Amino acid sequence: MVARMRGWICGVLLFGGAAWGDELEELKRKNEELVQRVEALEKKDIDRDIEEYLDATAQSQAQGDPTLTPGAMGLRISGQIRVRGEIRDNLYSDQPNGEFSFNIIRLRTRIRFDFDVTESIGATIELQDVRLFGEAQSTTGQLDNVDLKRGFMFFRNLGGQPVDIELGRMVIQYGDQRLIGHLEWVDQGRSYDGIRILGHPEKWFLDGFAYRIRETGSDVQNQNFFGLYGGPKWLDLYVLGLQDQMAETGETGADGKTLFWTFGFRAHVKWGGLFCKVELPVQLGDLNGDDLQAWAAAVDLSYTFENARWQPKIYFVFAYASGDDNPNDGKVKQFQTLFPTNHLHYGYADQVGWSNIINFRLGFLLKPAKNWKIRFDYHHFRRPEAEGDWIDAAGNVVRPGAAGSSKHLADEFDIVVTWTPTKPFSLEFGWALFLPGGFIEDTGSSPTANFVYLQAFLQF
């Protein structure tokens, strides 16, 4: 009897457990359906909210109100203050006879705003004030020195493709800045007004640009700069056009306009600590109505001892730019420097540019401590054509060439020491000693020139 009771009880429990298990599975299924229905309802609400927002946005835009996409808006504020004291002793770019000395303190202040309006549309605005200490003549004087350094809109990855557009006032640089640079050493730097289209696929790039350099209010006196610049990662190819519609007097005495092209390439390769760069541009066209045929070349070799103490880097640079052997025949052979940052290449005294020049440069860089850099440079300057002009870093004629004069222009020694105690702040000292050569002695006064500076720079 007891045995039969135990069997009956076990059977009831087993049957009940199976029935209860089926009920649990049914509850789970219904719960999942409920969750799916709730998610669907929530999605409908979200979609409706988005549609309502877009409708309101479209209406606001039609009324001319500024609008921002939710979550995509970003505003970044940055700026810089740079103070540089200079001692300029007998610099020929200040006075062609070299007999002029003074000291000044420069101040550059910038504030920059970068806006992301959507994920692909934005704008950059940068204001700049440039002045000399004491320029206002008194503590109550006012100067209108504030200008627009940058002011452009940009469109990124148009149509989902690697293509960008920049429109407005911008700062650009290409390669080693021998032809197109930002010129940040100069207080105001260099800005370009126009449009740039940037294509940047994975393994190559191609930029096309057109800039108005000078606007006179007359279509026959403007200056324009345009071109294409691109290539794979190791090679830059470019074609650049400079048009000046203002007629200037050429070599033969007649007035003429300017339109010439610069074709060239820049290749760079690296093997371990060895780095090699080669650049070769050629210029063809018209300069002030004269026939322009000029060329230049630069070879830069450097080696960094990456595992050595102080990580020493040694480098040798050869730079050549053609000069004019006859300034009166209507055929210009002197290379035109375009819009470079020459301060990086031809001596810190800025007495020489990439035109009618042969420059042998030898130097080394040391990092004796984490926050310290010391650079030493030696330059030997020669002129390939005795009758070609001496051109400084700003592209100005310092002294015209002279038949029979020496081709040795000068020698220069530079030392630059940079201390960066913290990344936003740096302190830099530099001294350039410019020793006149035979050409300067043959053509006038020839004092030794010095350029000494101390610069404090804060980026925030």
Coordinates of C-alpha atoms in Angstrom, one line a residue:
M1 CA 0.0 0.0 0.0
V2 CA 2.8 2.4 0.9
A3 CA 4.6 1.5 -2.2
R4 CA 1.5 2.3 -4.4
M5 CA 1.0 5.6 -2.7
R6 CA 4.7 6.6 -3.4
G7 CA 4.3 5.7 -7.1
W8 CA 1.1 7.8 -7.4
I9 CA 2.6 10.8 -5.7
C10 CA 5.7 10.6 -8.0
G11 CA 3.5 10.4 -11.1
V12 CA 1.5 13.4 -10.1
L13 CA 4.6 15.5 -9.4
L14 CA 6.2 14.5 -12.8
F15 CA 3.0 15.3 -14.7
G16 CA 2.6 18.6 -12.8
G17 CA 6.3 19.6 -13.4
A18 CA 5.9 19.0 -17.1
A19 CA 2.7 21.1 -17.2
W20 CA 4.4 23.9 -15.2
G21 CA 7.4 23.8 -17.6
D22 CA 5.2 24.3 -20.6
E23 CA 3.5 27.3 -18.9
L24 CA 6.9 28.9 -18.2
E25 CA 7.9 28.5 -21.9
E26 CA 4.6 30.2 -22.9
L27 CA 5.2 33.0 -20.5
K28 CA 8.7 33.6 -21.9
R29 CA 7.4 33.7 -25.5
K30 CA 4.7 36.2 -24.6
N31 CA 7.3 38.3 -22.7
E32 CA 9.5 38.4 -25.8
E33 CA 6.6 39.5 -28.0
L34 CA 5.8 42.2 -25.5
V35 CA 9.4 43.5 -25.5
Q36 CA 9.4 43.6 -29.3
R37 CA 6.2 45.5 -29.4
V38 CA 7.5 48.1 -26.9
E39 CA 10.7 48.5 -28.9
A40 CA 8.7 49.0 -32.1
L41 CA 6.6 51.6 -30.4
E42 CA 9.7 53.4 -29.0
K43 CA 11.2 53.4 -32.5
K44 CA 8.1 55.0 -33.9
D45 CA 8.3 57.7 -31.3
I46 CA 11.9 58.3 -32.0
D47 CA 11.4 58.5 -35.8
R48 CA 8.5 60.9 -35.2
D49 CA 10.7 63.1 -33.0
I50 CA 13.4 63.2 -35.6
E51 CA 10.9 64.1 -38.4
E52 CA 9.5 66.9 -36.2
Y53 CA 13.0 68.2 -35.5
L54 CA 14.0 68.2 -39.2
D55 CA 10.8 70.0 -40.1
A56 CA 11.5 72.7 -37.5
T57 CA 15.1 72.9 -38.7
A58 CA 14.1 73.4 -42.3
Q59 CA 11.6 76.1 -41.3
S60 CA 14.3 77.8 -39.2
Q61 CA 16.8 77.8 -42.1
A62 CA 14.2 79.2 -44.4
Q63 CA 13.9 82.1 -42.0
G64 CA 17.6 82.6 -41.9
D65 CA 18.2 81.4 -38.3
P66 CA 21.4 79.5 -37.5
T67 CA 20.8 75.8 -36.9
L68 CA 22.9 73.0 -35.4
T69 CA 22.4 69.2 -35.8
P70 CA 21.9 67.6 -32.3
G71 CA 25.1 65.9 -31.0
A72 CA 27.2 67.0 -34.0
M73 CA 28.0 70.5 -33.0
G74 CA 31.5 71.1 -31.6
L75 CA 33.3 74.3 -30.8
R76 CA 37.0 74.4 -30.1
I77 CA 38.8 77.5 -29.0
S78 CA 42.5 77.9 -29.2
G79 CA 45.1 80.6 -29.5
Q80 CA 48.6 81.7 -29.1
I81 CA 50.8 84.6 -27.9
R82 CA 54.3 85.0 -29.3
V83 CA 56.8 87.6 -28.0
R84 CA 60.1 88.0 -29.8
G85 CA 62.9 90.5 -29.1
E86 CA 65.3 91.1 -31.9
I87 CA 68.7 92.8 -32.3
R88 CA 69.2 93.5 -36.0
D89 CA 72.8 94.6 -36.6
N90 CA 73.8 95.7 -40.2
L91 CA 71.3 93.4 -41.9
Y92 CA 71.3 94.0 -45.7
S93 CA 67.6 93.3 -46.0
D94 CA 67.0 96.3 -43.8
Q95 CA 69.5 98.6 -45.6
P96 CA 71.3 97.5 -48.8
N97 CA 74.6 99.0 -47.6
G98 CA 74.3 97.0 -44.4
E99 CA 75.0 100.1 -42.2
F100 CA 71.9 100.2 -40.1
S101 CA 71.2 98.7 -36.6
F102 CA 68.2 98.7 -34.2
N103 CA 66.4 96.5 -31.8
I104 CA 62.6 95.8 -31.6
I105 CA 60.2 93.6 -29.6
R106 CA 57.4 91.9 -31.7
L107 CA 54.1 90.7 -30.3
R108 CA 51.7 88.4 -32.1
T109 CA 48.3 87.4 -30.5
R110 CA 45.8 85.0 -32.1
I111 CA 42.5 83.6 -31.1
R112 CA 40.9 80.8 -33.1
F113 CA 37.4 79.2 -33.2
D114 CA 36.8 75.9 -35.0
F115 CA 33.1 75.0 -35.4
D116 CA 31.6 71.7 -36.4
V117 CA 28.1 72.5 -37.7
T118 CA 27.5 68.9 -38.8
E119 CA 29.7 65.9 -39.1
S120 CA 30.8 67.1 -42.5
I121 CA 30.3 70.9 -42.5
G122 CA 32.2 73.4 -40.4
A123 CA 34.1 76.7 -40.3
T124 CA 37.3 78.1 -38.9
I125 CA 37.7 81.8 -37.8
E126 CA 41.0 83.1 -36.5
L127 CA 41.7 86.7 -35.5
Q128 CA 45.2 88.1 -35.2
D129 CA 46.8 91.2 -33.8
V130 CA 50.4 92.1 -34.8
R131 CA 52.3 95.0 -33.3
L132 CA 55.6 96.2 -32.0
F133 CA 56.1 97.1 -28.3
G134 CA 55.7 100.9 -28.0
E135 CA 54.2 101.2 -31.5
A136 CA 51.2 103.1 -30.1
Q137 CA 53.5 105.9 -29.0
S138 CA 51.9 106.1 -25.6
T139 CA 50.0 104.0 -23.1
T140 CA 46.7 105.5 -24.3
G141 CA 47.4 105.2 -28.1
Q142 CA 45.2 102.9 -30.2
L143 CA 46.2 101.0 -33.3
D144 CA 43.9 99.2 -35.8
N145 CA 46.1 96.1 -36.0
V146 CA 43.5 93.3 -35.7
D147 CA 43.0 91.4 -38.9
L148 CA 41.4 88.1 -40.1
K149 CA 44.1 85.4 -40.2
R150 CA 41.6 82.6 -41.2
G151 CA 38.0 82.6 -42.1
F152 CA 36.8 79.7 -44.2
M153 CA 34.0 77.1 -44.4
F154 CA 34.8 73.5 -45.1
F155 CA 32.9 70.5 -46.4
R156 CA 34.4 67.1 -45.6
N157 CA 34.0 63.7 -47.4
L158 CA 31.4 65.0 -49.9
G159 CA 28.9 62.3 -50.9
G160 CA 30.7 59.8 -48.7
Q161 CA 33.8 60.1 -50.9
P162 CA 37.4 61.2 -49.8
V163 CA 36.9 64.8 -51.1
D164 CA 36.9 68.0 -49.1
I165 CA 36.3 71.6 -50.0
E166 CA 37.7 74.7 -48.3
L167 CA 36.4 78.2 -49.2
G168 CA 37.5 81.5 -47.8
R169 CA 40.7 82.8 -46.2
M170 CA 43.1 80.0 -45.2
V171 CA 46.7 79.0 -44.4
I172 CA 48.3 76.4 -46.6
Q173 CA 51.7 74.7 -47.1
Y174 CA 53.1 72.0 -49.3
G175 CA 56.3 69.9 -49.2
D176 CA 59.2 71.6 -47.6
Q177 CA 57.6 75.1 -48.2
R178 CA 60.3 76.0 -50.7
L179 CA 57.5 77.2 -53.1
I180 CA 54.3 77.4 -51.0
G181 CA 54.5 78.0 -47.3
H182 CA 52.8 79.5 -44.3
L183 CA 55.7 82.0 -43.5
E184 CA 54.9 81.7 -39.7
W185 CA 58.3 83.1 -38.8
V186 CA 57.0 86.5 -39.9
D187 CA 54.5 88.0 -37.4
Q188 CA 51.5 88.1 -39.7
G189 CA 52.3 84.9 -41.5
R190 CA 50.8 84.2 -44.9
S191 CA 47.1 83.7 -45.8
Y192 CA 45.5 82.8 -49.0
D193 CA 42.0 83.9 -50.2
G194 CA 40.2 81.5 -52.4
I195 CA 39.1 77.9 -52.8
R196 CA 40.8 74.5 -52.4
I197 CA 39.5 71.1 -53.3
L198 CA 41.3 68.2 -51.6
G199 CA 41.1 64.6 -52.7
H200 CA 42.6 62.1 -50.3
P201 CA 42.2 58.5 -51.1
E202 CA 44.1 56.0 -49.0
K203 CA 47.4 55.8 -51.0
W204 CA 47.6 59.2 -52.8
F205 CA 46.3 62.8 -52.7
L206 CA 45.4 65.5 -55.2
D207 CA 44.7 69.1 -54.3
G208 CA 43.4 71.8 -56.7
F209 CA 43.3 75.4 -55.7
A210 CA 42.7 78.9 -56.9
Y211 CA 43.6 82.1 -54.9
R212 CA 43.3 85.8 -55.5
I213 CA 46.5 87.3 -54.3
R214 CA 45.8 90.9 -55.2
E215 CA 42.5 92.6 -55.8
T216 CA 42.6 96.1 -57.2
G217 CA 38.9 96.5 -58.3
S218 CA 40.0 96.2 -61.9
D219 CA 40.1 92.9 -63.8
V220 CA 43.2 94.0 -65.6
Q221 CA 45.4 94.5 -62.5
N222 CA 44.7 91.5 -60.3
Q223 CA 47.1 88.8 -59.3
N224 CA 46.0 85.1 -59.2
F225 CA 47.7 81.9 -58.0
F226 CA 46.4 78.5 -59.0
G227 CA 47.5 74.9 -59.5
L228 CA 47.4 71.2 -58.8
Y229 CA 49.5 69.5 -56.2
G230 CA 49.4 65.7 -55.4
G231 CA 50.9 62.2 -55.8
P232 CA 51.5 59.1 -53.7
K233 CA 52.8 59.3 -50.2
W234 CA 56.5 59.4 -51.2
L235 CA 56.3 61.7 -54.3
D236 CA 54.8 65.1 -54.8
L237 CA 54.0 66.3 -58.4
Y238 CA 52.8 69.8 -59.0
V239 CA 51.9 72.4 -61.7
L240 CA 51.5 75.9 -60.4
G241 CA 50.4 79.0 -62.3
L242 CA 51.0 82.7 -61.3
Q243 CA 49.1 85.4 -63.3
D244 CA 49.7 89.1 -62.8
Q245 CA 47.5 91.3 -64.9
M246 CA 49.2 94.5 -63.9
A247 CA 51.7 95.5 -66.6
E248 CA 55.2 96.0 -65.3
T249 CA 58.4 97.1 -67.1
G250 CA 60.4 94.2 -68.4
E251 CA 64.1 93.8 -69.3
T252 CA 63.8 95.6 -72.7
G253 CA 62.0 98.6 -71.2
A254 CA 58.5 97.7 -72.5
D255 CA 55.6 97.0 -70.2
G256 CA 54.2 93.6 -70.1
K257 CA 52.0 91.2 -68.0
T258 CA 52.9 88.0 -66.3
L259 CA 51.7 84.4 -66.7
F260 CA 54.1 81.6 -66.0
W261 CA 54.0 78.0 -64.9
T262 CA 56.1 76.0 -62.4
F263 CA 56.3 72.3 -63.1
G264 CA 58.1 70.1 -60.6
F265 CA 58.4 67.1 -58.3
R266 CA 59.5 66.4 -54.8
A267 CA 60.6 62.8 -53.8
H268 CA 61.4 61.7 -50.3
V269 CA 62.5 58.3 -49.0
K270 CA 63.7 56.9 -45.6
W271 CA 66.0 54.0 -44.8
G272 CA 66.3 53.5 -41.0
G273 CA 67.9 56.7 -39.7
L274 CA 68.8 58.0 -43.2
F275 CA 66.3 60.4 -44.9
C276 CA 66.7 61.8 -48.4
K277 CA 64.7 64.5 -50.2
V278 CA 65.0 65.8 -53.7
E279 CA 63.0 68.6 -55.4
L280 CA 63.3 69.9 -58.9
P281 CA 61.0 72.7 -60.3
V282 CA 61.1 74.3 -63.8
Q283 CA 59.5 77.6 -64.7
L284 CA 58.2 78.6 -68.2
G285 CA 56.1 81.5 -69.4
D286 CA 56.0 85.3 -69.4
L287 CA 57.3 87.6 -66.7
N288 CA 56.5 91.3 -67.3
G289 CA 56.3 90.5 -71.0
D290 CA 59.7 88.8 -71.1
D291 CA 60.3 85.1 -71.8
L292 CA 60.9 83.2 -68.5
Q293 CA 62.9 80.0 -68.5
A294 CA 64.3 79.1 -65.1
W295 CA 64.9 76.1 -62.9
A296 CA 66.0 75.1 -59.4
A297 CA 67.0 72.0 -57.4
A298 CA 67.4 71.0 -53.8
V299 CA 68.9 67.8 -52.3
D300 CA 68.6 67.2 -48.6
L301 CA 70.4 64.3 -46.9
S302 CA 70.1 63.7 -43.1
Y303 CA 70.9 60.9 -40.7
T304 CA 69.6 60.5 -37.2
F305 CA 71.4 58.3 -34.7
E306 CA 68.2 57.2 -33.0
N307 CA 69.7 55.0 -30.3
A308 CA 72.7 57.2 -29.5
R309 CA 72.8 59.6 -26.5
W310 CA 71.4 63.0 -27.4
Q311 CA 69.9 61.5 -30.6
P312 CA 72.3 63.5 -32.8
K313 CA 71.1 64.3 -36.4
I314 CA 73.5 65.4 -39.1
Y315 CA 72.4 66.9 -42.4
F316 CA 73.8 68.2 -45.7
V317 CA 71.7 70.3 -48.1
F318 CA 72.5 71.5 -51.5
A319 CA 70.2 74.1 -53.1
Y320 CA 70.5 75.7 -56.5
A321 CA 68.4 78.3 -58.3
S322 CA 69.2 79.7 -61.7
G323 CA 70.1 83.4 -62.3
D324 CA 70.1 85.7 -65.2
D325 CA 73.3 86.1 -67.2
N326 CA 72.0 89.0 -69.3
P327 CA 69.4 91.4 -67.6
N328 CA 68.7 93.3 -70.9
D329 CA 67.9 90.6 -73.5
G330 CA 64.2 90.0 -72.7
K331 CA 65.0 86.5 -71.6
V332 CA 64.6 86.0 -67.8
K333 CA 66.5 83.0 -66.4
Q334 CA 66.3 84.0 -62.7
F335 CA 64.2 81.6 -60.7
Q336 CA 61.0 83.1 -59.2
T337 CA 60.4 82.2 -55.5
L338 CA 56.6 82.3 -55.5
F339 CA 55.3 82.1 -51.9
P340 CA 57.8 80.2 -49.8
T341 CA 59.0 80.0 -46.2
N342 CA 62.6 80.7 -46.9
H343 CA 63.5 81.1 -43.2
L344 CA 63.5 77.4 -42.9
H345 CA 66.2 76.8 -45.5
Y346 CA 68.7 79.7 -46.3
G347 CA 69.9 81.0 -42.9
Y348 CA 68.1 82.5 -39.9
A349 CA 69.3 86.0 -40.9
D350 CA 66.9 85.9 -43.9
Q351 CA 69.4 87.5 -46.2
V352 CA 69.1 84.9 -49.0
G353 CA 66.2 83.4 -51.0
W354 CA 65.9 80.6 -53.6
S355 CA 66.9 82.7 -56.6
N356 CA 70.3 83.1 -58.3
I357 CA 71.9 81.1 -55.5
I358 CA 74.0 78.1 -54.7
N359 CA 73.8 77.1 -51.1
F360 CA 75.8 74.5 -49.3
R361 CA 74.4 73.8 -45.9
L362 CA 75.9 71.6 -43.2
G363 CA 74.5 71.2 -39.8
F364 CA 73.6 69.0 -36.8
L365 CA 70.8 68.8 -34.2
L366 CA 71.2 67.6 -30.6
K367 CA 68.7 66.8 -27.9
P368 CA 70.8 66.9 -24.7
A369 CA 67.7 66.5 -22.5
K370 CA 64.0 65.7 -23.0
N371 CA 62.9 69.4 -23.3
W372 CA 66.0 70.8 -25.0
K373 CA 67.1 71.1 -28.7
I374 CA 70.3 72.7 -30.0
R375 CA 70.8 73.3 -33.7
F376 CA 74.1 74.4 -35.5
D377 CA 74.1 75.4 -39.2
Y378 CA 76.8 76.6 -41.6
H379 CA 75.8 78.1 -45.0
H380 CA 78.1 78.9 -47.9
F381 CA 76.3 81.1 -50.4
R382 CA 77.4 81.6 -54.0
R383 CA 75.7 83.2 -57.0
P384 CA 75.7 81.1 -60.2
E385 CA 75.5 84.3 -62.4
A386 CA 77.5 87.4 -61.7
E387 CA 75.0 89.6 -63.4
G388 CA 72.1 88.1 -61.6
D389 CA 70.5 89.9 -58.7
W390 CA 71.0 89.2 -55.0
I391 CA 67.5 88.2 -53.7
D392 CA 66.7 88.1 -50.0
A393 CA 64.3 85.8 -48.1
A394 CA 61.3 88.1 -48.8
G395 CA 62.0 88.0 -52.6
N396 CA 63.3 91.5 -52.7
V397 CA 66.4 92.6 -54.7
V398 CA 69.1 93.5 -52.1
R399 CA 71.7 94.5 -54.7
P400 CA 71.6 94.1 -58.5
G401 CA 74.2 91.9 -60.2
A402 CA 77.4 93.3 -61.6
A403 CA 79.4 92.0 -64.5
G404 CA 82.8 90.8 -63.4
S405 CA 81.9 90.7 -59.7
S406 CA 82.7 87.8 -57.4
K407 CA 80.3 84.9 -57.2
H408 CA 81.0 84.4 -53.5
L409 CA 78.0 86.1 -51.8
A410 CA 78.6 85.3 -48.1
D411 CA 78.9 82.7 -45.3
E412 CA 76.6 82.3 -42.3
F413 CA 76.7 80.5 -39.0
D414 CA 73.5 79.9 -37.0
I415 CA 72.8 78.5 -33.6
V416 CA 69.3 78.0 -32.2
V417 CA 68.5 76.7 -28.7
T418 CA 65.0 75.7 -27.8
W419 CA 63.7 74.9 -24.4
T420 CA 60.2 73.4 -24.0
P421 CA 59.5 72.9 -20.3
T422 CA 55.8 72.1 -21.0
K423 CA 54.2 71.4 -24.4
P424 CA 52.2 74.6 -24.7
F425 CA 55.2 76.8 -23.9
S426 CA 58.6 77.2 -25.4
L427 CA 61.5 79.6 -25.1
E428 CA 64.0 79.9 -28.0
F429 CA 67.3 81.8 -28.5
G430 CA 68.9 82.3 -31.9
W431 CA 72.0 83.9 -33.3
A432 CA 72.9 84.3 -36.9
L433 CA 76.4 85.6 -38.0
F434 CA 76.4 86.8 -41.6
L435 CA 79.9 87.2 -43.1
P436 CA 80.0 89.1 -46.4
G437 CA 81.8 87.5 -49.4
G438 CA 83.5 88.9 -52.5
F439 CA 80.3 90.1 -54.2
I440 CA 79.2 92.3 -51.3
E441 CA 82.7 93.7 -51.0
D442 CA 82.9 94.4 -54.8
T443 CA 79.5 96.2 -54.9
G444 CA 79.6 98.5 -51.8
S445 CA 79.8 98.6 -48.1
S446 CA 80.4 95.2 -46.5
P447 CA 80.0 95.2 -42.7
T448 CA 79.5 91.9 -40.8
A449 CA 75.8 91.4 -39.9
N450 CA 74.3 89.9 -36.8
F451 CA 70.8 88.8 -36.0
V452 CA 70.0 87.8 -32.4
Y453 CA 66.6 87.0 -31.0
L454 CA 64.9 85.6 -27.9
Q455 CA 61.4 84.3 -28.4
A456 CA 58.7 83.1 -26.0
F457 CA 55.7 81.2 -27.4
L458 CA 52.6 80.0 -25.7
Q459 CA 50.0 77.9 -27.4
F460 CA 46.6 77.2 -25.7

